[in-house]
Structures are given as structure tokens and as C-alpha cells.
CSV table of C-alpha atoms and ligand atoms in Angstrom, one decimal:
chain,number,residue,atom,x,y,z
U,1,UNK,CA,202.1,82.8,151.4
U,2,UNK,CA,204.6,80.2,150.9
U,3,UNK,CA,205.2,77.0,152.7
U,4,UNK,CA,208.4,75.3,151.1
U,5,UNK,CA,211.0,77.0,153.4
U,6,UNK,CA,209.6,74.9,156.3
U,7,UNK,CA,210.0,71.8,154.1
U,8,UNK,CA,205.9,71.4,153.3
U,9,UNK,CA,206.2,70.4,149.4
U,10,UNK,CA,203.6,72.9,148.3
U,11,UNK,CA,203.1,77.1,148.4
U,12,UNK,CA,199.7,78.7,148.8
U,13,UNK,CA,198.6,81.5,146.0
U,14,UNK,CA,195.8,83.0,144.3
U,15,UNK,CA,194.6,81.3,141.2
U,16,UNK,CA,195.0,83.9,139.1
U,17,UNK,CA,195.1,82.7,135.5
U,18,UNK,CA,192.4,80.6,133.5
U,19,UNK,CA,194.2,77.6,133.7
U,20,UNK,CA,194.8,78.3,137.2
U,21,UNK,CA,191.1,78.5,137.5
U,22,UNK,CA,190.2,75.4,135.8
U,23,UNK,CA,192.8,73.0,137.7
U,24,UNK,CA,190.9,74.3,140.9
U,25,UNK,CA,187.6,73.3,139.3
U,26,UNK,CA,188.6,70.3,138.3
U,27,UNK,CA,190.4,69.3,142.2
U,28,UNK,CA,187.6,70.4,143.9
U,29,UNK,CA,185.0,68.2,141.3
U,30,UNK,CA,187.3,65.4,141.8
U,31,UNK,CA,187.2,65.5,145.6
U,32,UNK,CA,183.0,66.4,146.2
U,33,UNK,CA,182.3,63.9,143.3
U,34,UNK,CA,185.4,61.2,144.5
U,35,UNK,CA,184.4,61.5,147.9
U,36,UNK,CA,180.5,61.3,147.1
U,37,UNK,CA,179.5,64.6,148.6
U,38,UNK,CA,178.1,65.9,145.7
U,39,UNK,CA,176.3,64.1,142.0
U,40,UNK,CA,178.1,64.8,139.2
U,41,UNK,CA,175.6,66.2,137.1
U,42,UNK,CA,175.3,68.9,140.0
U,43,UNK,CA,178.7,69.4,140.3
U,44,UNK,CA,179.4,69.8,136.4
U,45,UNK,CA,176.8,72.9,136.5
U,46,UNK,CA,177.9,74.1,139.9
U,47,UNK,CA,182.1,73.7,139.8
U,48,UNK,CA,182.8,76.0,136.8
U,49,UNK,CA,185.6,78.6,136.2
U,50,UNK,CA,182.7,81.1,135.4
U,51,UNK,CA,180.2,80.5,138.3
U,52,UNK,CA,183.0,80.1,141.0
U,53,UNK,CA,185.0,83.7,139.8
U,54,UNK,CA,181.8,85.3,140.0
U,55,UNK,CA,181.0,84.9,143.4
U,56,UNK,CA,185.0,84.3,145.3
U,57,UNK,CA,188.4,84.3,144.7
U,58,UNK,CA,190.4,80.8,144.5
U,59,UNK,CA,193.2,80.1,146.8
U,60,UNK,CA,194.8,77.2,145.7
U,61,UNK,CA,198.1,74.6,146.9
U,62,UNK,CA,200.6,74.0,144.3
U,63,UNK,CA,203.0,71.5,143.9
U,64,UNK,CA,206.7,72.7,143.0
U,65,UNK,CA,205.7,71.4,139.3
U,66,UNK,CA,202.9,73.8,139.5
U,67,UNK,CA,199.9,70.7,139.6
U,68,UNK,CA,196.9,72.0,142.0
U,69,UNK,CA,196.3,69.7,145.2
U,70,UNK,CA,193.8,72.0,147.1
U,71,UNK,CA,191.5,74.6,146.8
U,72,UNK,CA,189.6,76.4,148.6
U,73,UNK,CA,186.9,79.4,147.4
U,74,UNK,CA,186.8,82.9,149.6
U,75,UNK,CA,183.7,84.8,148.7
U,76,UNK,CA,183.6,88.0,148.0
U,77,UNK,CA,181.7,90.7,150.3
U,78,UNK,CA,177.9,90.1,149.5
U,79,UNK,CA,178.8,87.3,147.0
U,80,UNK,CA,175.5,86.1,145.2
U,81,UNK,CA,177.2,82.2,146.3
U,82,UNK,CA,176.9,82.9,150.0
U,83,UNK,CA,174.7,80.6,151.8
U,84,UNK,CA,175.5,81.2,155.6
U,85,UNK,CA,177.3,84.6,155.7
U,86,UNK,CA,175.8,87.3,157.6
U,87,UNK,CA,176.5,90.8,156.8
U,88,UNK,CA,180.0,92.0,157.7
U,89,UNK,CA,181.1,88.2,157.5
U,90,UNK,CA,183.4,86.5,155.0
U,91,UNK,CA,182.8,82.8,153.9
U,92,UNK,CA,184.4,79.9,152.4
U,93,UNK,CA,183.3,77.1,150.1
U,94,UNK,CA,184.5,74.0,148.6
U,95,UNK,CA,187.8,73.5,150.6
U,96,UNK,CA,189.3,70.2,149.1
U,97,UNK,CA,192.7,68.5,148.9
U,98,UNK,CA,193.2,66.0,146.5
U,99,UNK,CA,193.3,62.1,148.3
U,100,UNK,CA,197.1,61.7,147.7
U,101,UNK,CA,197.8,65.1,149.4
U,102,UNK,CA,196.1,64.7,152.7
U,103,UNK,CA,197.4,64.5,156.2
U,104,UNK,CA,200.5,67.0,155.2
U,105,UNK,CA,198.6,70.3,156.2
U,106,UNK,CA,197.2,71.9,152.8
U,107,UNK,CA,193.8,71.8,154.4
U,108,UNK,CA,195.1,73.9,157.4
U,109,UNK,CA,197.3,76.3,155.0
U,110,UNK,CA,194.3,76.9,152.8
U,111,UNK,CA,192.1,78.0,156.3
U,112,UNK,CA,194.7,79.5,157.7
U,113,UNK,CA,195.0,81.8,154.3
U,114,UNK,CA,191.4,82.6,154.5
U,115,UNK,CA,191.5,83.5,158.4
U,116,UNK,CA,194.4,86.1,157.5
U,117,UNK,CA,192.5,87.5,154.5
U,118,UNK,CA,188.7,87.8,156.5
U,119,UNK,CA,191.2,89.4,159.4
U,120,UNK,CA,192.5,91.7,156.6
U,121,UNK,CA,189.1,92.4,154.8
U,122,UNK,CA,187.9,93.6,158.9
U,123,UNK,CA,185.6,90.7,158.3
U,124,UNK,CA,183.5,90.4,162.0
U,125,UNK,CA,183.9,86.7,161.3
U,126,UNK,CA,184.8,84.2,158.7
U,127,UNK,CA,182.0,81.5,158.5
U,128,UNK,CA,181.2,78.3,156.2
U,129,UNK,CA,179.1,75.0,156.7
U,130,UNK,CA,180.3,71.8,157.3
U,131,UNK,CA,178.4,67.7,156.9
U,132,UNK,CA,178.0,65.6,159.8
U,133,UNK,CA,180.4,63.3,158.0
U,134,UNK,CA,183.0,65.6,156.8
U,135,UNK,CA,185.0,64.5,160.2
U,136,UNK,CA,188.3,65.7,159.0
U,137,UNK,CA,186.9,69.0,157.9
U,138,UNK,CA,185.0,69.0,161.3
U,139,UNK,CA,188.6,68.2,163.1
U,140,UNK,CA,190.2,70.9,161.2
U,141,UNK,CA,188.0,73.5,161.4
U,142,UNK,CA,188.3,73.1,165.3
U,143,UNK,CA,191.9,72.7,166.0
U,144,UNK,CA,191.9,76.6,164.1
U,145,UNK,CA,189.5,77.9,166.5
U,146,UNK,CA,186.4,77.7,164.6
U,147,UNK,CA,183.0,77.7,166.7
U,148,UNK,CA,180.1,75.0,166.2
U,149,UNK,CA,177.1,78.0,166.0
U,150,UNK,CA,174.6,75.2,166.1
U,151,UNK,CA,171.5,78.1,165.9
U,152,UNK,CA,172.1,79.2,162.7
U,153,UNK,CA,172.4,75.7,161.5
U,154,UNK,CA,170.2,75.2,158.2
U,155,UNK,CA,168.7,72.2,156.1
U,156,UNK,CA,170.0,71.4,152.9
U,157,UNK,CA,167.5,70.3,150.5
U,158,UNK,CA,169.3,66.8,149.9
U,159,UNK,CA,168.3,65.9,152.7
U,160,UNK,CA,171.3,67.0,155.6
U,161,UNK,CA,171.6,69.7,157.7
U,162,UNK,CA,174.5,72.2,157.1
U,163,UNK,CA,176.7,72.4,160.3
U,164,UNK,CA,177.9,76.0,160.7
U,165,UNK,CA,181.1,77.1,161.9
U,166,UNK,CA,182.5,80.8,162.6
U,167,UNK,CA,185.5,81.9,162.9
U,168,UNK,CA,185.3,85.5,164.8
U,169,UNK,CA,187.7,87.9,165.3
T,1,COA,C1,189.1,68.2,155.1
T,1,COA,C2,190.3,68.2,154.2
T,1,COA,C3,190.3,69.5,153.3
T,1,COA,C4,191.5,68.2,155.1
T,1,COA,O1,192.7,68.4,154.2
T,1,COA,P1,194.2,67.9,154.7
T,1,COA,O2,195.1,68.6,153.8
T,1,COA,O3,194.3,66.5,154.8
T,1,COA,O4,194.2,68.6,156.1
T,1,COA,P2,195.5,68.7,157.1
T,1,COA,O5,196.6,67.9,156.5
T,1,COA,O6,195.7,70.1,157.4
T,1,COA,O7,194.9,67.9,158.3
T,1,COA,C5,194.6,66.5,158.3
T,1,COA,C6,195.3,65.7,159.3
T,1,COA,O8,196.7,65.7,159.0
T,1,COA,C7,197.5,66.1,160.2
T,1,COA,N1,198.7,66.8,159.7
T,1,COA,C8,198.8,68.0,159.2
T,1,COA,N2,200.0,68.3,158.8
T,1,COA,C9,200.7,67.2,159.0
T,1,COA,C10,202.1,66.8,158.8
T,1,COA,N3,203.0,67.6,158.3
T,1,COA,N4,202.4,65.6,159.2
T,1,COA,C11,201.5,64.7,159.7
T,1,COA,N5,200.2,65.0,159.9
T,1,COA,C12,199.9,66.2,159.6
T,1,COA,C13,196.6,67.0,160.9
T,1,COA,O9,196.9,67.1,162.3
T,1,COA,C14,195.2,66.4,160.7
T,1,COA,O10,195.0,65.3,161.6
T,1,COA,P3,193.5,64.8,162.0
T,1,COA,O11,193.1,63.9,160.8
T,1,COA,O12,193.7,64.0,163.2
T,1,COA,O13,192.6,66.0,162.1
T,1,COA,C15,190.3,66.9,153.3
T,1,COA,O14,190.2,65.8,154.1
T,1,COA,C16,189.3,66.9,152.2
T,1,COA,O15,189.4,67.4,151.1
T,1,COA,N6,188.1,66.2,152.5
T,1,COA,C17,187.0,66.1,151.6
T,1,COA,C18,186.2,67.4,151.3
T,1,COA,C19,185.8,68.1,152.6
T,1,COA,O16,185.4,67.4,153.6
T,1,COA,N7,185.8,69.4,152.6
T,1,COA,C20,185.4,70.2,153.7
T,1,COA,C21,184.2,71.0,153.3
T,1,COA,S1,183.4,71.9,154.6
């Protein structure tokens, strides 16, 4: 799916080459890590090429010169990273746009991306989980038409719950 023709400065695609892989790695450890969401020891094991393309399929925002500034990870039916799916859903993980890139609508081109796959996939619903301080995300997440499902919220074992939103279709 491409955004330039509206005059957005990126395109949405799948990460489909190592290197492709590895720049959406290393975004989405600069933004959990930058933005203090996540250790960095954790995120070193976690926010690898080899543990991410097991489980999901990267869709990531390029810039014309081809440099990643989002990321987002779709899970694949039954993925062993799922955390919140139910079966018949689709999920996403570890949606993040690099600082400099914010506020031009990657965030919502990478959502909107997963929405049309789930739809396409005849997922039931596309779901993920969210931080009570994650406001933009939160903000997002509604403005698309994601629901709060505040009963199948969980605890994380850091400490915070995990805030679920569904998409349903
Ligand atoms: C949440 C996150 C992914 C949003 O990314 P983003 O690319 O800035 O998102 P968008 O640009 O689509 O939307 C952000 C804002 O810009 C606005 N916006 C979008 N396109 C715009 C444009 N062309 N011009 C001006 N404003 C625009 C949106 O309306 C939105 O406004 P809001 O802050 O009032 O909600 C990003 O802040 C991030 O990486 N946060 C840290 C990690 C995180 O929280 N991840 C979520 C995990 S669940």
C-alpha cells in the first residue's frame, strides 16, 4: 500500500529482506528502549530478526531513501508470540514510529494495513494490548474504531496491566 501519491513522505510494505528485517528490529528497540517501555537487556533478547519472523510478519514505513520509520508486527494464525489473541483473531505487536516521524500518520497507515490484512485473513477480530501511558497509541487505536475490552484485560508481570483493544469485524 503506498502513501506518496497523497503527498505522505513514506509507503507502507512488507519487510521482506534481512536487512529489511533488521532496520525494523532496530526502530522498534530504539522506540520501547527510547521511550522507556521496555529494558534493554529484555529488548536485546526479545526484538531480534529470528524471534520476531517466527511468530509475525513485519509491515514497515519507508522513507523515499528506503530508511525504516515504523514498524509494526502482524502475527501469524496461532503464533507462539500471541499474548491476547483468541482463536480466530489476528494480533499486533510492537507498533512504533521513530520520534522524528510522529504526528504525520505512519502510526495510523501501519493499523490501518493490519485492519485490511485481519479483514482479508477473515480474522473475527484484530486485537493487541495497549499501557495506560501509551496515550497516543490509546488515541490512535480509538479514532480507528478499536474497542477498550476491559474483561479480558491481563497483568503484566512488570508490574502494569495490559489494556486490550479489539478491532472486530
Ligand atoms: C503511538 C505511535 C505509534 C503513533 O505514531 P504516529 O505515527 O505519531 O501516529 P499518527 O501520526 O498516525 O497519529 C499521531 C497524531 O498525529 C496526527 N496526525 C496524523 N497525520 C497527521 C498529519 N498529516 N498532519 C498533522 N497531524 C497528523 C493524528 O491525528 C494524531 O493526533 P493525536 O496525537 O491527537 O492522536 C507513536 O507515538 C509511538 O511509536 N509511540 C511509542 C510506542 C507506542 O506507544 N506504541 C504502541 C504500542 S501498543
Amino acid at each position: 500500500m503506498s502513501h506518496a501519491s497523497d503527498g505522505s513522505r513514506f509507503t507502507i510494505r512488507e519487510a521482506t529482506t534481512t536487512s529489511d528485517q533488521v532496520a525494523a528490529c532496530a526502530l522498534q528497540f530504539a522506540v520501547y528502549v527510547g521511550d522507556g517501555y521496555v529494558e534493554a537487556e529484555r529488548a536485546a533478547t526479545n526484538l531480534k530478526p529470528e524471534v520476531l519472523g517466527s511468530g509475525g510478519t513485519q509491515l514497515i514505513a519507508c522513507r523515499p531513501d528506503g530508511s525504516v520509520v515504523g514498524a509494526v508486527l502482524y502475527l501469524h494464525q496461532g503464533s507462539a508470540l500471541q499474548q491476547v489473541a483468541a482463536p480466530g483473531e489476528r494480533e499486533i505487536r510492537m507498533l512504533g514510529v521513530a520520534r522524528e516521524a510522529r504526528g504525520e500518520g505512519v502510526g495510523e497507515a501501519l493499523v490501518r494495513s493490519c485492519i485490511e490484512r485481519a479483514r482479508m485473513d477473515n480474522a473475527s477480530a484484530l486485537v493487541l494490548w495497549t499501557r495506560l501511558n501509551m496515550e497516543a497509541a490509546q488515541r490512535l487505536y480509538a479514532r480507528l474504531g478499536f474497542t477498550r475490552i476491559t474483561d479480558r484485560d491481563m497483568q503484566d508481570d512488570r508490574g502494569f496491566t495490559r489494556m486490550v483493544y479489539a478491532y472486530i469485524y
